[in-house]
Coordinates of C-alpha atoms in Angstrom, one line a residue:
M1 CA 24.4 33.3 -101.6
A2 CA 27.3 31.4 -100.4
L3 CA 28.8 31.2 -97.3
V4 CA 32.3 32.8 -96.9
P5 CA 34.5 31.5 -94.4
V6 CA 35.8 34.4 -91.9
P7 CA 39.8 35.0 -91.9
A8 CA 41.6 33.8 -88.9
W9 CA 42.4 36.6 -86.6
T10 CA 46.2 37.7 -87.2
D11 CA 48.7 38.4 -84.0
E12 CA 47.9 42.1 -84.4
Q13 CA 44.4 41.9 -84.6
M14 CA 44.2 39.7 -81.2
A15 CA 46.8 41.8 -79.1
L16 CA 44.3 44.9 -80.3
F17 CA 41.3 42.8 -79.0
F18 CA 43.4 41.7 -75.7
D19 CA 45.0 44.5 -74.6
S20 CA 41.1 46.8 -74.8
T21 CA 39.6 43.8 -73.4
V22 CA 42.2 44.0 -70.5
K23 CA 42.1 47.7 -70.1
A24 CA 38.1 47.6 -70.0
A25 CA 38.4 44.8 -67.1
L26 CA 40.4 47.0 -65.4
S27 CA 39.1 50.3 -65.4
Y28 CA 36.2 48.4 -63.8
G29 CA 38.2 47.1 -60.9
L30 CA 37.7 43.8 -62.7
T31 CA 41.0 41.1 -62.1
S32 CA 40.4 37.5 -63.9
I33 CA 37.6 37.2 -67.0
H34 CA 36.4 33.3 -67.6
D35 CA 36.1 32.9 -71.6
A36 CA 34.5 29.7 -72.6
A37 CA 34.8 30.4 -76.4
T38 CA 39.1 30.3 -76.6
T39 CA 40.8 28.8 -79.4
P40 CA 44.1 26.7 -79.4
A41 CA 45.6 30.1 -81.6
M42 CA 44.1 32.0 -78.6
I43 CA 45.9 30.2 -75.7
A44 CA 49.1 30.0 -77.8
F45 CA 48.7 33.6 -78.6
M46 CA 48.3 34.6 -74.4
K47 CA 51.0 32.5 -73.4
K48 CA 53.3 34.6 -75.7
R49 CA 51.7 37.7 -74.3
W50 CA 53.4 36.7 -71.1
T51 CA 56.6 35.6 -72.4
D52 CA 56.7 38.8 -74.4
T53 CA 56.5 40.7 -70.8
H54 CA 59.5 39.3 -69.7
E55 CA 61.4 42.3 -68.8
Y56 CA 58.3 43.4 -66.3
W57 CA 57.7 39.9 -65.1
G58 CA 60.6 38.5 -64.5
S59 CA 61.5 35.1 -63.3
E60 CA 57.7 34.8 -62.6
I61 CA 56.9 33.7 -66.4
S62 CA 56.9 30.2 -65.7
R63 CA 54.9 30.4 -62.9
L64 CA 52.3 32.7 -64.3
I65 CA 51.8 31.2 -67.6
N66 CA 51.4 27.7 -65.8
Y67 CA 48.1 26.1 -66.8
G68 CA 47.7 24.9 -63.2
K69 CA 45.3 25.8 -60.5
H70 CA 48.1 28.0 -58.7
G71 CA 49.2 30.0 -62.2
R72 CA 47.3 32.6 -63.7
M73 CA 46.2 31.0 -66.9
T74 CA 43.9 27.8 -66.6
V75 CA 42.4 26.0 -69.2
R76 CA 40.0 23.6 -68.1
S77 CA 36.4 24.1 -69.3
I78 CA 35.0 22.5 -72.2
K79 CA 32.0 24.2 -74.2
F80 CA 29.1 22.2 -76.0
Y81 CA 26.8 24.9 -78.0
T82 CA 23.5 23.2 -77.9
D83 CA 21.1 25.9 -80.2
G84 CA 20.9 29.4 -81.3
A85 CA 19.8 32.8 -79.5
L86 CA 16.3 34.1 -78.2
G87 CA 15.9 37.1 -80.2
S88 CA 16.5 35.3 -83.9
W89 CA 14.3 32.3 -82.7
G90 CA 17.5 30.0 -82.4
A91 CA 16.8 28.7 -79.3
A92 CA 15.3 25.7 -78.8
L93 CA 12.0 25.1 -77.0
L94 CA 9.8 22.3 -76.2
E95 CA 7.3 24.3 -78.0
P96 CA 6.9 26.5 -80.8
Y97 CA 7.1 30.3 -80.2
S98 CA 4.1 32.0 -79.8
D99 CA 5.3 34.5 -82.1
K100 CA 6.2 32.2 -84.5
L101 CA 4.2 28.9 -84.2
D102 CA 6.3 27.4 -87.5
T103 CA 9.4 27.0 -85.3
T104 CA 10.6 25.8 -82.0
G105 CA 14.3 27.1 -82.7
I106 CA 17.5 25.2 -83.7
M107 CA 19.7 22.1 -82.5
R108 CA 23.2 22.3 -83.0
S109 CA 23.3 18.9 -82.0
T110 CA 21.3 16.1 -81.7
P111 CA 20.8 14.6 -77.8
K112 CA 22.8 11.3 -79.0
A113 CA 25.4 13.3 -80.0
L114 CA 25.3 15.6 -77.1
A115 CA 24.8 12.3 -74.9
N116 CA 28.3 10.6 -76.3
F117 CA 30.1 13.8 -76.3
G118 CA 29.2 14.3 -72.5
R119 CA 30.1 10.7 -71.6
T120 CA 33.8 11.1 -73.5
V121 CA 34.9 14.0 -71.4
L122 CA 33.8 12.9 -68.5
E123 CA 35.6 9.2 -69.2
R124 CA 38.4 11.1 -70.2
W125 CA 38.4 13.3 -67.3
V126 CA 38.2 10.8 -64.8
A127 CA 41.2 8.7 -66.5
S128 CA 43.7 12.0 -66.5
R129 CA 42.5 12.0 -62.4
V130 CA 43.8 8.6 -62.0
I131 CA 47.2 9.0 -64.3
E132 CA 47.8 11.8 -61.5
G133 CA 47.5 9.6 -58.7
K134 CA 44.4 9.5 -57.8
S135 CA 43.8 5.5 -56.7
I136 CA 40.5 4.0 -58.0
G137 CA 39.1 1.9 -55.5
G138 CA 37.1 4.3 -53.3
T139 CA 38.2 7.5 -55.7
V140 CA 36.6 7.1 -58.8
K141 CA 33.1 7.8 -57.4
A142 CA 34.9 11.1 -56.1
N143 CA 36.7 12.2 -59.1
V144 CA 33.2 12.0 -60.7
T145 CA 31.4 14.1 -58.6
E146 CA 34.6 16.7 -58.5
C147 CA 33.4 17.3 -62.1
R148 CA 31.2 20.4 -62.2
P149 CA 29.1 20.3 -64.9
R150 CA 26.9 23.5 -65.6
I151 CA 24.5 24.7 -68.1
E152 CA 25.2 28.2 -69.4
H153 CA 22.8 30.6 -70.1
A154 CA 20.1 28.5 -67.8
Q155 CA 17.5 31.2 -69.5
I156 CA 14.3 29.1 -70.2
M157 CA 13.9 25.9 -68.2
T158 CA 10.5 24.4 -67.4
I159 CA 9.8 24.3 -63.7
D160 CA 10.6 20.1 -63.6
D161 CA 13.9 21.2 -65.1
L162 CA 14.4 23.4 -62.5
W163 CA 14.4 20.6 -59.7
Q164 CA 16.1 18.1 -61.9
M165 CA 19.2 19.7 -62.1
K166 CA 19.6 20.1 -58.3
R167 CA 18.9 16.5 -58.6
L168 CA 21.7 15.4 -61.2
G169 CA 24.1 18.2 -59.7
V170 CA 23.9 20.7 -62.6
I171 CA 24.9 23.6 -61.5
P172 CA 22.6 27.0 -63.1
S173 CA 25.1 29.9 -64.9
V174 CA 23.2 33.0 -65.8
Q175 CA 24.0 36.2 -66.7
P176 CA 21.4 39.1 -65.2
M177 CA 21.5 41.6 -68.0
R178 CA 20.2 39.3 -70.7
A179 CA 17.1 38.8 -68.7
T180 CA 17.0 43.0 -68.7
S181 CA 17.9 42.9 -72.1
D182 CA 15.4 40.4 -73.9
M183 CA 12.4 41.1 -71.0
W184 CA 11.4 44.0 -74.0
Y185 CA 10.5 41.3 -76.8
I186 CA 10.3 37.6 -75.2
K187 CA 7.4 35.9 -75.8
L188 CA 6.3 33.3 -74.2
A189 CA 2.8 31.7 -72.8
P190 CA 2.1 32.0 -69.0
N191 CA 2.9 28.4 -68.1
R192 CA 6.4 28.7 -70.1
I193 CA 7.2 32.4 -68.6
K194 CA 7.6 31.0 -65.1
G195 CA 11.1 29.1 -65.9
A196 CA 12.3 32.0 -67.8
Y197 CA 15.3 33.5 -66.1
A198 CA 14.0 32.6 -63.0
Y199 CA 17.1 33.3 -60.7
K200 CA 15.4 33.0 -57.5
T201 CA 14.0 29.8 -57.9
L202 CA 17.3 28.4 -59.9
L203 CA 19.2 29.1 -56.6
R204 CA 16.8 27.9 -53.9
G205 CA 17.3 24.5 -56.2
S206 CA 20.8 24.5 -57.6
P207 CA 22.9 22.2 -56.1
H208 CA 25.0 23.7 -52.9
H209 CA 22.6 27.0 -53.3
V210 CA 25.3 28.1 -56.0
L211 CA 24.3 30.5 -59.3
P212 CA 27.6 31.5 -60.5
L213 CA 26.4 35.7 -62.2
G214 CA 28.1 36.2 -65.7
S215 CA 28.1 39.4 -67.8
D216 CA 27.6 38.1 -71.1
F217 CA 30.8 40.3 -72.2
P218 CA 31.0 41.6 -74.8
V219 CA 27.3 40.8 -75.6
E220 CA 26.7 43.3 -72.7
G221 CA 28.8 45.5 -70.8
V222 CA 31.4 44.5 -68.9
N223 CA 31.0 46.8 -66.0
P224 CA 30.3 44.4 -62.9
L225 CA 27.6 46.9 -61.4
L226 CA 25.0 46.7 -64.8
G227 CA 24.7 43.2 -63.8
F228 CA 24.3 43.4 -60.3
Y229 CA 21.8 45.9 -60.9
A230 CA 20.0 44.0 -63.2
A231 CA 19.7 41.0 -60.8
V232 CA 18.6 42.6 -57.6
S233 CA 15.9 45.0 -59.6
R234 CA 15.0 43.0 -62.9
L235 CA 14.8 46.4 -64.1
S236 CA 16.7 48.1 -67.3
V237 CA 19.9 50.6 -66.7
D238 CA 16.5 53.7 -66.8
G239 CA 14.6 52.1 -64.2
T240 CA 11.9 50.4 -66.7
S241 CA 10.6 47.3 -67.0
P242 CA 7.4 46.1 -69.4
H243 CA 6.0 45.3 -65.6
G244 CA 6.7 49.0 -64.4
E245 CA 9.1 50.5 -61.3
Q246 CA 8.8 47.3 -59.4
G247 CA 11.0 45.5 -62.0
W248 CA 10.4 42.3 -64.7
Y249 CA 9.1 39.2 -62.3
A250 CA 10.0 40.8 -59.4
S251 CA 9.7 37.7 -57.1
E252 CA 12.8 36.4 -59.7
A253 CA 15.1 39.1 -58.1
L254 CA 18.2 38.6 -55.7
S255 CA 18.8 39.9 -52.7
R256 CA 22.2 42.3 -52.7
A257 CA 23.6 39.6 -51.1
E258 CA 22.6 36.8 -53.4
A259 CA 24.2 39.0 -55.6
L260 CA 27.3 39.6 -54.9
K261 CA 28.0 36.2 -53.6
G262 CA 26.9 34.9 -57.5
M263 CA 29.1 37.5 -58.8
S264 CA 31.7 36.3 -56.7
L265 CA 31.6 33.2 -54.2
D266 CA 29.6 31.5 -56.7
A267 CA 31.7 32.3 -60.0
A268 CA 35.2 30.9 -58.6
P269 CA 34.6 27.4 -58.0
V270 CA 32.9 26.7 -61.5
V271 CA 36.0 26.8 -62.8
F272 CA 37.6 24.7 -60.8

């Protein structure tokens, strides 16, 4: 069986997806969306969507589509995919899966390639900041530390990794609904489950006590209340879990204040 290339989306298809996504977000009161899987074609399309609404936005068009920090659209994050999904045994583990001992998952890139990629991105980012007027002398270190590297889907970590992230200044980013979706089929040995979906532990060890909470939409629902409930209860929407009504590993549940902060104040700075 041969792999068939997936045709590129047409403008009509992107318009349909774009409009339905915006309407769904607005229906729940969301005013901004983070998307770390946007292609150049999609970016060009979104710029065109604002241009097409000139009668509504008028002279504000130039400002609205500005890529800078004062615009409605920013293009800054770079996402590097490293492994696959947990349910299909694609997530790369350090040891074999407890229910599939012949595999440790799939690494989509080698450690060397990942290191080279990160180094290249950092060097080019610092260079661009210097070009923008930052002096080299005393600000190169500041420029480097202004980068906010994060691990997206920081779901299955070793205990050592949790504290190593704090030392390196790496921000963990999680999606609470992934915990309550995965808890029904995740099979890890007791010594490994301690670092899985460990949101309270991640928050304690995170640089500056920051733990951004996302939705993983469209894999999960866009309604932020679903993620909020999952974060504080560690329960499915029907109030159940493999550990009963107290929640799945309830000690890793966040407080309401922590969950709200994670979905707002903590989520904002990771897009710098």
